[in-house]
Amino acid sequence: MFILQLGPLSLNGPLLLLLAFGAAGYSVVRASGIGGEAKDRIRSDLLGGGILWLLVWKTSLLWLDPQGVLAAPSSLLYLEGGTTGRYAATGIAVVYVALRWRASSRLLASGAAALALYAASGALAMQLGYAALGRPEFAPATAAAGALATGVWFAVRQAWRRAETVRKAASESAVWVVAAALLLGVAAEAAHVYEAREREASAGVGSAAGQLAPDVELTLPDGTSSTLSAYRGRPVFVNFWASWCPPCRAEMPSLQRLHEAFDPRGVVVLAVNMTTTETRSEAGGRYLAERGLTMPAVSDASGEAQRAFRVRAYPTSFAIDADGVIVGRYEGAMHYRAMAEEVERLLSSSTADRRERP
């Protein structure tokens, strides 16, 4: 998850892109005219399936992390089920439209074609959104596949409309499909080169995955100073938060659970209060004390850490391995299960690195 920060306004980035996915997919299917006499029904069912997908995705936290929801009901407003929730939502939505179209094989075939076109054009719109926002989730190969699939569908449709014989239409369609497959291969290779260059460009100190975490100064609860490098040798999950931030507050119970679960395994869960954004410097410490939260807490009294880590959305978390290298960056609130999965991955990465050393 990531947040788009527009001044004081925080927007759910994935939700906006998913809405763009649905809008683009629906618009393209509408323009295609798939379904003939049943086209209105197919469009209506796709719209219903999209709404069902969103509802399942947003409420998946109820069964993925019921303990967290009971501890902080407001988490339903700011958190969602992540990858597992998306898979569940997709499965349920596909079953829904399939049941709606089971009346006849022709309707099912037209509906399946519309669903494929909906997915391809929607994926293209989402990837273009990632690219426009400069997000690391941008996948050139996926964007190319979406564009080619959408383009080939319309090309094949035109071929069948204007062809004089079925054989000629089939031949022209085959040419388009083969050309698309070749172009997709070229796009995949270009994406591989692009990703390799991105990894090379990210080397050094910075706030992106693969970079060495900035060694910033932090203020301990007793007023003394420390640095992030003081935790070197142990994996660290760093969370930038503020007491006035609703998503940050919703995330706190999960952060406390993470500390209790992984502290015995050597992982530091570090809550960094963005003190310069608070109305009072002691607001963060008071909030933690009032709620009995005991995870290690420090303050970014000068705003240096917030700037060095380029924190633009609240909250923002970083998974940093024992060597001080950032393994993951996560913008927006996370539920406990998602945090735990990332920390397990962090521990696996650290263990593998140790094994490789002579």
PDB file of C-alpha atoms in Angstrom, residues 69-347:
ATOM      1  CA  VAL A  69      -9.723  -5.547  13.959  1.00  0.00           C
ATOM      2  CA  LEU A  70     -11.165  -6.214  17.429  1.00  0.00           C
ATOM      3  CA  ALA A  71      -8.289  -4.303  19.034  1.00  0.00           C
ATOM      4  CA  ALA A  72      -8.639  -1.352  16.637  1.00  0.00           C
ATOM      5  CA  PRO A  73     -11.964  -1.334  14.702  1.00  0.00           C
ATOM      6  CA  SER A  74     -10.900   1.863  12.909  1.00  0.00           C
ATOM      7  CA  SER A  75      -8.267  -0.236  11.109  1.00  0.00           C
ATOM      8  CA  LEU A  76     -10.988  -1.262   8.641  1.00  0.00           C
ATOM      9  CA  LEU A  77     -10.996   2.338   7.389  1.00  0.00           C
ATOM     10  CA  TYR A  78      -7.263   2.469   6.716  1.00  0.00           C
ATOM     11  CA  LEU A  79      -6.068  -1.110   6.182  1.00  0.00           C
ATOM     12  CA  GLU A  80      -6.871  -3.866   3.695  1.00  0.00           C
ATOM     13  CA  GLY A  81      -5.965  -7.507   3.149  1.00  0.00           C
ATOM     14  CA  GLY A  82      -2.963  -7.008   0.901  1.00  0.00           C
ATOM     15  CA  THR A  83      -2.012  -9.675  -1.648  1.00  0.00           C
ATOM     16  CA  THR A  84      -4.041 -12.437   0.024  1.00  0.00           C
ATOM     17  CA  GLY A  85      -7.107 -10.209   0.071  1.00  0.00           C
ATOM     18  CA  ARG A  86      -6.643  -9.369  -3.615  1.00  0.00           C
ATOM     19  CA  TYR A  87      -6.425 -13.059  -4.581  1.00  0.00           C
ATOM     20  CA  ALA A  88      -9.542 -13.865  -2.552  1.00  0.00           C
ATOM     21  CA  ALA A  89     -11.432 -10.941  -4.072  1.00  0.00           C
ATOM     22  CA  THR A  90     -10.424 -11.968  -7.590  1.00  0.00           C
ATOM     23  CA  GLY A  91     -11.556 -15.565  -7.069  1.00  0.00           C
ATOM     24  CA  ILE A  92     -14.917 -14.532  -5.642  1.00  0.00           C
ATOM     25  CA  ALA A  93     -15.553 -11.945  -8.376  1.00  0.00           C
ATOM     26  CA  VAL A  94     -14.727 -14.440 -11.163  1.00  0.00           C
ATOM     27  CA  VAL A  95     -17.062 -17.049  -9.645  1.00  0.00           C
ATOM     28  CA  TYR A  96     -19.781 -14.393  -9.387  1.00  0.00           C
ATOM     29  CA  VAL A  97     -19.684 -13.410 -13.076  1.00  0.00           C
ATOM     30  CA  ALA A  98     -19.325 -17.054 -14.179  1.00  0.00           C
ATOM     31  CA  LEU A  99     -22.506 -17.934 -12.275  1.00  0.00           C
ATOM     32  CA  ARG A 100     -24.258 -14.946 -13.824  1.00  0.00           C
ATOM     33  CA  TRP A 101     -23.278 -16.130 -17.329  1.00  0.00           C
ATOM     34  CA  ARG A 102     -23.905 -19.865 -16.936  1.00  0.00           C
ATOM     35  CA  ALA A 103     -27.333 -19.668 -18.647  1.00  0.00           C
ATOM     36  CA  SER A 104     -25.868 -20.365 -22.120  1.00  0.00           C
ATOM     37  CA  SER A 105     -22.518 -21.294 -23.630  1.00  0.00           C
ATOM     38  CA  ARG A 106     -22.694 -18.303 -25.966  1.00  0.00           C
ATOM     39  CA  LEU A 107     -23.219 -15.872 -23.111  1.00  0.00           C
ATOM     40  CA  LEU A 108     -20.403 -17.521 -21.158  1.00  0.00           C
ATOM     41  CA  ALA A 109     -18.033 -17.272 -24.139  1.00  0.00           C
ATOM     42  CA  SER A 110     -18.868 -13.615 -24.749  1.00  0.00           C
ATOM     43  CA  GLY A 111     -18.561 -12.874 -21.042  1.00  0.00           C
ATOM     44  CA  ALA A 112     -15.159 -14.588 -20.842  1.00  0.00           C
ATOM     45  CA  ALA A 113     -13.915 -12.525 -23.797  1.00  0.00           C
ATOM     46  CA  ALA A 114     -15.195  -9.337 -22.173  1.00  0.00           C
ATOM     47  CA  LEU A 115     -13.550 -10.277 -18.858  1.00  0.00           C
ATOM     48  CA  ALA A 116     -10.205 -10.908 -20.583  1.00  0.00           C
ATOM     49  CA  LEU A 117     -10.375  -7.556 -22.371  1.00  0.00           C
ATOM     50  CA  TYR A 118     -11.453  -5.866 -19.112  1.00  0.00           C
ATOM     51  CA  ALA A 119      -8.427  -7.336 -17.286  1.00  0.00           C
ATOM     52  CA  ALA A 120      -5.921  -6.480 -20.045  1.00  0.00           C
ATOM     53  CA  SER A 121      -7.014  -2.862 -20.501  1.00  0.00           C
ATOM     54  CA  GLY A 122      -7.412  -2.373 -16.740  1.00  0.00           C
ATOM     55  CA  ALA A 123      -3.910  -3.707 -16.095  1.00  0.00           C
ATOM     56  CA  LEU A 124      -2.536  -1.315 -18.704  1.00  0.00           C
ATOM     57  CA  ALA A 125      -4.278   1.648 -17.030  1.00  0.00           C
ATOM     58  CA  MET A 126      -2.941   0.629 -13.615  1.00  0.00           C
ATOM     59  CA  GLN A 127       0.623   0.264 -14.891  1.00  0.00           C
ATOM     60  CA  LEU A 128       0.444   3.653 -16.593  1.00  0.00           C
ATOM     61  CA  GLY A 129      -0.682   5.045 -13.239  1.00  0.00           C
ATOM     62  CA  TYR A 130       2.312   3.475 -11.492  1.00  0.00           C
ATOM     63  CA  ALA A 131       4.608   4.941 -14.150  1.00  0.00           C
ATOM     64  CA  ALA A 132       3.078   8.419 -13.885  1.00  0.00           C
ATOM     65  CA  LEU A 133       3.510   8.365 -10.092  1.00  0.00           C
ATOM     66  CA  GLY A 134       7.072   7.054 -10.312  1.00  0.00           C
ATOM     67  CA  ARG A 135       6.137   4.007  -8.247  1.00  0.00           C
ATOM     68  CA  PRO A 136       8.499   1.001  -7.937  1.00  0.00           C
ATOM     69  CA  GLU A 137       5.494  -1.271  -8.638  1.00  0.00           C
ATOM     70  CA  PHE A 138       5.627  -0.220 -12.304  1.00  0.00           C
ATOM     71  CA  ALA A 139       6.208  -3.360 -14.391  1.00  0.00           C
ATOM     72  CA  PRO A 140       7.056  -2.577 -18.044  1.00  0.00           C
ATOM     73  CA  ALA A 141       6.393  -6.158 -19.145  1.00  0.00           C
ATOM     74  CA  THR A 142       2.892  -6.123 -17.616  1.00  0.00           C
ATOM     75  CA  ALA A 143       2.147  -2.769 -19.249  1.00  0.00           C
ATOM     76  CA  ALA A 144       3.328  -4.112 -22.607  1.00  0.00           C
ATOM     77  CA  ALA A 145       1.264  -7.275 -22.228  1.00  0.00           C
ATOM     78  CA  GLY A 146      -1.852  -5.254 -21.404  1.00  0.00           C
ATOM     79  CA  ALA A 147      -1.329  -2.926 -24.358  1.00  0.00           C
ATOM     80  CA  LEU A 148      -0.652  -5.751 -26.793  1.00  0.00           C
ATOM     81  CA  ALA A 149      -3.588  -7.855 -25.616  1.00  0.00           C
ATOM     82  CA  THR A 150      -5.963  -4.909 -25.938  1.00  0.00           C
ATOM     83  CA  GLY A 151      -4.576  -3.889 -29.319  1.00  0.00           C
ATOM     84  CA  VAL A 152      -4.621  -7.437 -30.715  1.00  0.00           C
ATOM     85  CA  TRP A 153      -8.220  -7.937 -29.611  1.00  0.00           C
ATOM     86  CA  PHE A 154      -9.400  -4.912 -31.598  1.00  0.00           C
ATOM     87  CA  ALA A 155      -7.198  -5.843 -34.582  1.00  0.00           C
ATOM     88  CA  VAL A 156      -8.619  -9.369 -34.666  1.00  0.00           C
ATOM     89  CA  ARG A 157     -12.130  -8.004 -34.310  1.00  0.00           C
ATOM     90  CA  GLN A 158     -11.594  -5.765 -37.338  1.00  0.00           C
ATOM     91  CA  ALA A 159     -10.108  -8.670 -39.293  1.00  0.00           C
ATOM     92  CA  TRP A 160     -13.221 -10.779 -38.772  1.00  0.00           C
ATOM     93  CA  ARG A 161     -15.495  -7.877 -39.649  1.00  0.00           C
ATOM     94  CA  ARG A 162     -13.915  -7.027 -42.968  1.00  0.00           C
ATOM     95  CA  ALA A 163     -12.672 -10.450 -44.126  1.00  0.00           C
ATOM     96  CA  GLU A 164     -14.531 -12.055 -47.020  1.00  0.00           C
ATOM     97  CA  THR A 165     -13.962 -15.615 -45.800  1.00  0.00           C
ATOM     98  CA  VAL A 166     -13.456 -17.343 -42.469  1.00  0.00           C
ATOM     99  CA  ARG A 167     -10.086 -18.662 -43.655  1.00  0.00           C
ATOM    100  CA  LYS A 168      -8.821 -15.191 -44.466  1.00  0.00           C
ATOM    101  CA  ALA A 169     -10.004 -13.831 -41.128  1.00  0.00           C
ATOM    102  CA  ALA A 170      -8.345 -16.701 -39.256  1.00  0.00           C
ATOM    103  CA  SER A 171      -5.064 -16.173 -41.143  1.00  0.00           C
ATOM    104  CA  GLU A 172      -4.989 -12.456 -40.431  1.00  0.00           C
ATOM    105  CA  SER A 173      -5.838 -13.085 -36.791  1.00  0.00           C
ATOM    106  CA  ALA A 174      -2.996 -15.588 -36.505  1.00  0.00           C
ATOM    107  CA  VAL A 175      -0.568 -13.022 -37.901  1.00  0.00           C
ATOM    108  CA  TRP A 176      -1.645 -10.496 -35.277  1.00  0.00           C
ATOM    109  CA  VAL A 177      -1.296 -13.023 -32.461  1.00  0.00           C
ATOM    110  CA  VAL A 178       2.187 -14.130 -33.570  1.00  0.00           C
ATOM    111  CA  ALA A 179       3.305 -10.516 -33.973  1.00  0.00           C
ATOM    112  CA  ALA A 180       2.025  -9.719 -30.497  1.00  0.00           C
ATOM    113  CA  ALA A 181       3.873 -12.727 -29.038  1.00  0.00           C
ATOM    114  CA  LEU A 182       7.130 -11.591 -30.660  1.00  0.00           C
ATOM    115  CA  LEU A 183       6.657  -8.025 -29.448  1.00  0.00           C
ATOM    116  CA  LEU A 184       5.902  -9.301 -25.957  1.00  0.00           C
ATOM    117  CA  GLY A 185       9.187 -11.224 -25.971  1.00  0.00           C
ATOM    118  CA  VAL A 186      11.060  -8.074 -26.974  1.00  0.00           C
ATOM    119  CA  ALA A 187       9.210  -6.107 -24.267  1.00  0.00           C
ATOM    120  CA  ALA A 188      10.112  -8.710 -21.635  1.00  0.00           C
ATOM    121  CA  GLU A 189      13.792  -8.468 -22.534  1.00  0.00           C
ATOM    122  CA  ALA A 190      13.643  -4.668 -22.511  1.00  0.00           C
ATOM    123  CA  ALA A 191      11.968  -4.814 -19.078  1.00  0.00           C
ATOM    124  CA  HIS A 192      14.783  -7.043 -17.811  1.00  0.00           C
ATOM    125  CA  VAL A 193      17.380  -4.512 -18.981  1.00  0.00           C
ATOM    126  CA  TYR A 194      15.330  -1.641 -17.460  1.00  0.00           C
ATOM    127  CA  GLU A 195      15.110  -3.362 -14.080  1.00  0.00           C
ATOM    128  CA  ALA A 196      18.837  -4.156 -14.088  1.00  0.00           C
ATOM    129  CA  ARG A 197      19.655  -0.496 -14.734  1.00  0.00           C
ATOM    130  CA  GLU A 198      17.249   0.568 -11.981  1.00  0.00           C
ATOM    131  CA  ARG A 199      19.041  -1.715  -9.524  1.00  0.00           C
ATOM    132  CA  GLU A 200      22.418  -0.299 -10.547  1.00  0.00           C
ATOM    133  CA  ALA A 201      21.134   3.271 -10.207  1.00  0.00           C
ATOM    134  CA  SER A 202      19.815   2.578  -6.708  1.00  0.00           C
ATOM    135  CA  ALA A 203      23.210   1.536  -5.331  1.00  0.00           C
ATOM    136  CA  GLY A 204      24.532   3.664  -2.451  1.00  0.00           C
ATOM    137  CA  VAL A 205      22.819   5.439   0.442  1.00  0.00           C
ATOM    138  CA  GLY A 206      19.139   6.298   0.052  1.00  0.00           C
ATOM    139  CA  SER A 207      15.571   5.432   0.982  1.00  0.00           C
ATOM    140  CA  ALA A 208      14.732   2.851  -1.697  1.00  0.00           C
ATOM    141  CA  ALA A 209      14.908  -0.928  -1.487  1.00  0.00           C
ATOM    142  CA  GLY A 210      18.460  -2.101  -2.161  1.00  0.00           C
ATOM    143  CA  GLN A 211      20.062   1.052  -0.813  1.00  0.00           C
ATOM    144  CA  LEU A 212      21.985   1.507   2.417  1.00  0.00           C
ATOM    145  CA  ALA A 213      19.728   3.190   4.996  1.00  0.00           C
ATOM    146  CA  PRO A 214      20.794   6.744   5.942  1.00  0.00           C
ATOM    147  CA  ASP A 215      22.552   6.875   9.315  1.00  0.00           C
ATOM    148  CA  VAL A 216      20.330   9.481  10.942  1.00  0.00           C
ATOM    149  CA  GLU A 217      20.360  10.877  14.474  1.00  0.00           C
ATOM    150  CA  LEU A 218      17.455   9.860  16.710  1.00  0.00           C
ATOM    151  CA  THR A 219      16.397  11.069  20.152  1.00  0.00           C
ATOM    152  CA  LEU A 220      15.824   8.428  22.838  1.00  0.00           C
ATOM    153  CA  PRO A 221      13.014   8.794  25.440  1.00  0.00           C
ATOM    154  CA  ASP A 222      15.540   9.997  28.058  1.00  0.00           C
ATOM    155  CA  GLY A 223      16.611  12.865  25.801  1.00  0.00           C
ATOM    156  CA  THR A 224      19.973  11.424  24.757  1.00  0.00           C
ATOM    157  CA  SER A 225      20.897  10.904  21.123  1.00  0.00           C
ATOM    158  CA  SER A 226      21.584   7.752  19.187  1.00  0.00           C
ATOM    159  CA  THR A 227      21.918   6.803  15.516  1.00  0.00           C
ATOM    160  CA  LEU A 228      20.253   4.231  13.331  1.00  0.00           C
ATOM    161  CA  SER A 229      23.593   2.504  12.851  1.00  0.00           C
ATOM    162  CA  ALA A 230      23.562   1.674  16.584  1.00  0.00           C
ATOM    163  CA  TYR A 231      21.140  -1.117  15.672  1.00  0.00           C
ATOM    164  CA  ARG A 232      23.491  -2.544  13.020  1.00  0.00           C
ATOM    165  CA  GLY A 233      23.833  -6.291  13.378  1.00  0.00           C
ATOM    166  CA  ARG A 234      20.102  -6.801  13.944  1.00  0.00           C
ATOM    167  CA  PRO A 235      17.230  -6.613  11.449  1.00  0.00           C
ATOM    168  CA  VAL A 236      15.166  -3.477  12.040  1.00  0.00           C
ATOM    169  CA  PHE A 237      11.563  -2.619  11.134  1.00  0.00           C
ATOM    170  CA  VAL A 238      11.373   1.196  11.221  1.00  0.00           C
ATOM    171  CA  ASN A 239       7.992   2.914  11.354  1.00  0.00           C
ATOM    172  CA  PHE A 240       7.591   6.682  10.906  1.00  0.00           C
ATOM    173  CA  TRP A 241       4.400   7.859  12.630  1.00  0.00           C
ATOM    174  CA  ALA A 242       2.644  10.791  14.315  1.00  0.00           C
ATOM    175  CA  SER A 243       0.073  10.847  17.120  1.00  0.00           C
ATOM    176  CA  TRP A 244      -2.347  13.069  15.152  1.00  0.00           C
ATOM    177  CA  CYS A 245      -2.383  10.690  12.143  1.00  0.00           C
ATOM    178  CA  PRO A 246      -5.474   8.361  12.113  1.00  0.00           C
ATOM    179  CA  PRO A 247      -3.859   5.630   9.932  1.00  0.00           C
ATOM    180  CA  CYS A 248      -0.800   5.703  12.210  1.00  0.00           C
ATOM    181  CA  ARG A 249      -2.982   5.229  15.280  1.00  0.00           C
ATOM    182  CA  ALA A 250      -4.896   2.386  13.613  1.00  0.00           C
ATOM    183  CA  GLU A 251      -1.590   0.662  12.860  1.00  0.00           C
ATOM    184  CA  MET A 252      -0.118   0.923  16.383  1.00  0.00           C
ATOM    185  CA  PRO A 253      -1.683  -2.257  17.869  1.00  0.00           C
ATOM    186  CA  SER A 254      -0.235  -4.263  14.965  1.00  0.00           C
ATOM    187  CA  LEU A 255       3.164  -2.668  15.514  1.00  0.00           C
ATOM    188  CA  GLN A 256       3.044  -3.618  19.202  1.00  0.00           C
ATOM    189  CA  ARG A 257       2.140  -7.216  18.303  1.00  0.00           C
ATOM    190  CA  LEU A 258       5.029  -7.280  15.862  1.00  0.00           C
ATOM    191  CA  HIS A 259       7.425  -6.182  18.594  1.00  0.00           C
ATOM    192  CA  GLU A 260       6.146  -8.833  21.006  1.00  0.00           C
ATOM    193  CA  ALA A 261       6.351 -11.588  18.386  1.00  0.00           C
ATOM    194  CA  PHE A 262       9.757 -10.815  16.885  1.00  0.00           C
ATOM    195  CA  ASP A 263      11.787  -9.185  19.644  1.00  0.00           C
ATOM    196  CA  PRO A 264      12.710 -12.661  20.993  1.00  0.00           C
ATOM    197  CA  ARG A 265      14.021 -13.475  17.517  1.00  0.00           C
ATOM    198  CA  GLY A 266      16.338 -10.476  17.457  1.00  0.00           C
ATOM    199  CA  VAL A 267      14.281  -8.062  15.365  1.00  0.00           C
ATOM    200  CA  VAL A 268      14.075  -4.414  16.463  1.00  0.00           C
ATOM    201  CA  VAL A 269      10.684  -2.789  15.864  1.00  0.00           C
ATOM    202  CA  LEU A 270      11.460   0.918  16.019  1.00  0.00           C
ATOM    203  CA  ALA A 271       8.697   3.538  16.191  1.00  0.00           C
ATOM    204  CA  VAL A 272      10.074   6.897  15.010  1.00  0.00           C
ATOM    205  CA  ASN A 273       7.825   9.775  15.992  1.00  0.00           C
ATOM    206  CA  MET A 274       7.883  12.631  13.472  1.00  0.00           C
ATOM    207  CA  THR A 275       8.145  15.214  16.230  1.00  0.00           C
ATOM    208  CA  THR A 276       8.340  18.224  13.922  1.00  0.00           C
ATOM    209  CA  THR A 277       4.795  17.482  12.720  1.00  0.00           C
ATOM    210  CA  GLU A 278       3.344  17.280  16.263  1.00  0.00           C
ATOM    211  CA  THR A 279       1.723  20.242  18.024  1.00  0.00           C
ATOM    212  CA  ARG A 280       3.795  19.413  21.140  1.00  0.00           C
ATOM    213  CA  SER A 281       7.145  17.665  21.245  1.00  0.00           C
ATOM    214  CA  GLU A 282       5.963  15.274  23.971  1.00  0.00           C
ATOM    215  CA  ALA A 283       2.757  14.265  22.154  1.00  0.00           C
ATOM    216  CA  GLY A 284       4.205  11.052  20.704  1.00  0.00           C
ATOM    217  CA  GLY A 285       5.618   9.779  23.989  1.00  0.00           C
ATOM    218  CA  ARG A 286       2.404  10.606  25.835  1.00  0.00           C
ATOM    219  CA  TYR A 287       0.316   8.731  23.251  1.00  0.00           C
ATOM    220  CA  LEU A 288       2.439   5.568  23.606  1.00  0.00           C
ATOM    221  CA  ALA A 289       2.399   5.719  27.411  1.00  0.00           C
ATOM    222  CA  GLU A 290      -1.375   6.209  27.640  1.00  0.00           C
ATOM    223  CA  ARG A 291      -1.970   3.109  25.519  1.00  0.00           C
ATOM    224  CA  GLY A 292       0.658   0.923  27.170  1.00  0.00           C
ATOM    225  CA  LEU A 293       2.692   0.499  23.980  1.00  0.00           C
ATOM    226  CA  THR A 294       6.168  -0.786  24.793  1.00  0.00           C
ATOM    227  CA  MET A 295       7.962  -1.164  21.457  1.00  0.00           C
ATOM    228  CA  PRO A 296      11.263   0.768  21.206  1.00  0.00           C
ATOM    229  CA  ALA A 297      10.380   4.398  20.489  1.00  0.00           C
ATOM    230  CA  VAL A 298      12.548   7.314  19.403  1.00  0.00           C
ATOM    231  CA  SER A 299      11.912  10.822  18.107  1.00  0.00           C
ATOM    232  CA  ASP A 300      13.002  12.597  14.955  1.00  0.00           C
ATOM    233  CA  ALA A 301      13.352  15.904  16.767  1.00  0.00           C
ATOM    234  CA  SER A 302      14.934  17.827  13.889  1.00  0.00           C
ATOM    235  CA  GLY A 303      13.118  16.228  10.933  1.00  0.00           C
ATOM    236  CA  GLU A 304      16.462  14.969   9.609  1.00  0.00           C
ATOM    237  CA  ALA A 305      15.341  11.326   9.515  1.00  0.00           C
ATOM    238  CA  GLN A 306      12.063  12.183   7.790  1.00  0.00           C
ATOM    239  CA  ARG A 307      13.949  14.086   5.082  1.00  0.00           C
ATOM    240  CA  ALA A 308      16.700  11.493   4.682  1.00  0.00           C
ATOM    241  CA  PHE A 309      14.168   8.681   4.264  1.00  0.00           C
ATOM    242  CA  ARG A 310      11.989  10.861   2.004  1.00  0.00           C
ATOM    243  CA  VAL A 311       8.868  10.190   4.056  1.00  0.00           C
ATOM    244  CA  ARG A 312       5.981  11.699   2.111  1.00  0.00           C
ATOM    245  CA  ALA A 313       3.083   9.635   3.467  1.00  0.00           C
ATOM    246  CA  TYR A 314       2.083   8.822   7.021  1.00  0.00           C
ATOM    247  CA  PRO A 315       2.808   6.212   8.193  1.00  0.00           C
ATOM    248  CA  THR A 316       5.800   4.893   6.233  1.00  0.00           C
ATOM    249  CA  SER A 317       7.756   1.790   7.244  1.00  0.00           C
ATOM    250  CA  PHE A 318      11.111   0.318   6.232  1.00  0.00           C
ATOM    251  CA  ALA A 319      12.465  -3.208   6.601  1.00  0.00           C
ATOM    252  CA  ILE A 320      16.237  -2.976   7.057  1.00  0.00           C
ATOM    253  CA  ASP A 321      18.520  -5.999   7.249  1.00  0.00           C
ATOM    254  CA  ALA A 322      21.339  -6.572   9.733  1.00  0.00           C
ATOM    255  CA  ASP A 323      23.823  -4.903   7.360  1.00  0.00           C
ATOM    256  CA  GLY A 324      21.769  -1.714   7.199  1.00  0.00           C
ATOM    257  CA  VAL A 325      20.414  -2.330   3.680  1.00  0.00           C
ATOM    258  CA  ILE A 326      16.764  -1.479   3.014  1.00  0.00           C
ATOM    259  CA  VAL A 327      14.867  -4.593   1.962  1.00  0.00           C
ATOM    260  CA  GLY A 328      11.429  -3.002   1.662  1.00  0.00           C
ATOM    261  CA  ARG A 329       9.658   0.359   1.819  1.00  0.00           C
ATOM    262  CA  TYR A 330       5.937   0.480   2.654  1.00  0.00           C
ATOM    263  CA  GLU A 331       3.837   3.631   2.464  1.00  0.00           C
ATOM    264  CA  GLY A 332       0.543   3.647   4.333  1.00  0.00           C
ATOM    265  CA  ALA A 333      -0.826   1.607   7.221  1.00  0.00           C
ATOM    266  CA  MET A 334      -0.199  -2.152   7.359  1.00  0.00           C
ATOM    267  CA  HIS A 335      -2.005  -4.855   9.302  1.00  0.00           C
ATOM    268  CA  TYR A 336      -0.112  -7.302  11.511  1.00  0.00           C
ATOM    269  CA  ARG A 337      -0.109 -10.213   9.071  1.00  0.00           C
ATOM    270  CA  ALA A 338       1.419  -8.099   6.299  1.00  0.00           C
ATOM    271  CA  MET A 339       4.066  -6.771   8.701  1.00  0.00           C
ATOM    272  CA  ALA A 340       4.889 -10.272   9.938  1.00  0.00           C
ATOM    273  CA  GLU A 341       5.280 -11.578   6.380  1.00  0.00           C
ATOM    274  CA  GLU A 342       7.738  -8.798   5.567  1.00  0.00           C
ATOM    275  CA  VAL A 343       9.732  -9.395   8.756  1.00  0.00           C
ATOM    276  CA  GLU A 344       9.885 -13.135   8.035  1.00  0.00           C
ATOM    277  CA  ARG A 345      11.223 -12.276   4.595  1.00  0.00           C
ATOM    278  CA  LEU A 346      13.717  -9.935   6.242  1.00  0.00           C
ATOM    279  CA  LEU A 347      14.892 -12.700   8.574  1.00  0.00           C
TER     280      LEU A 347
END
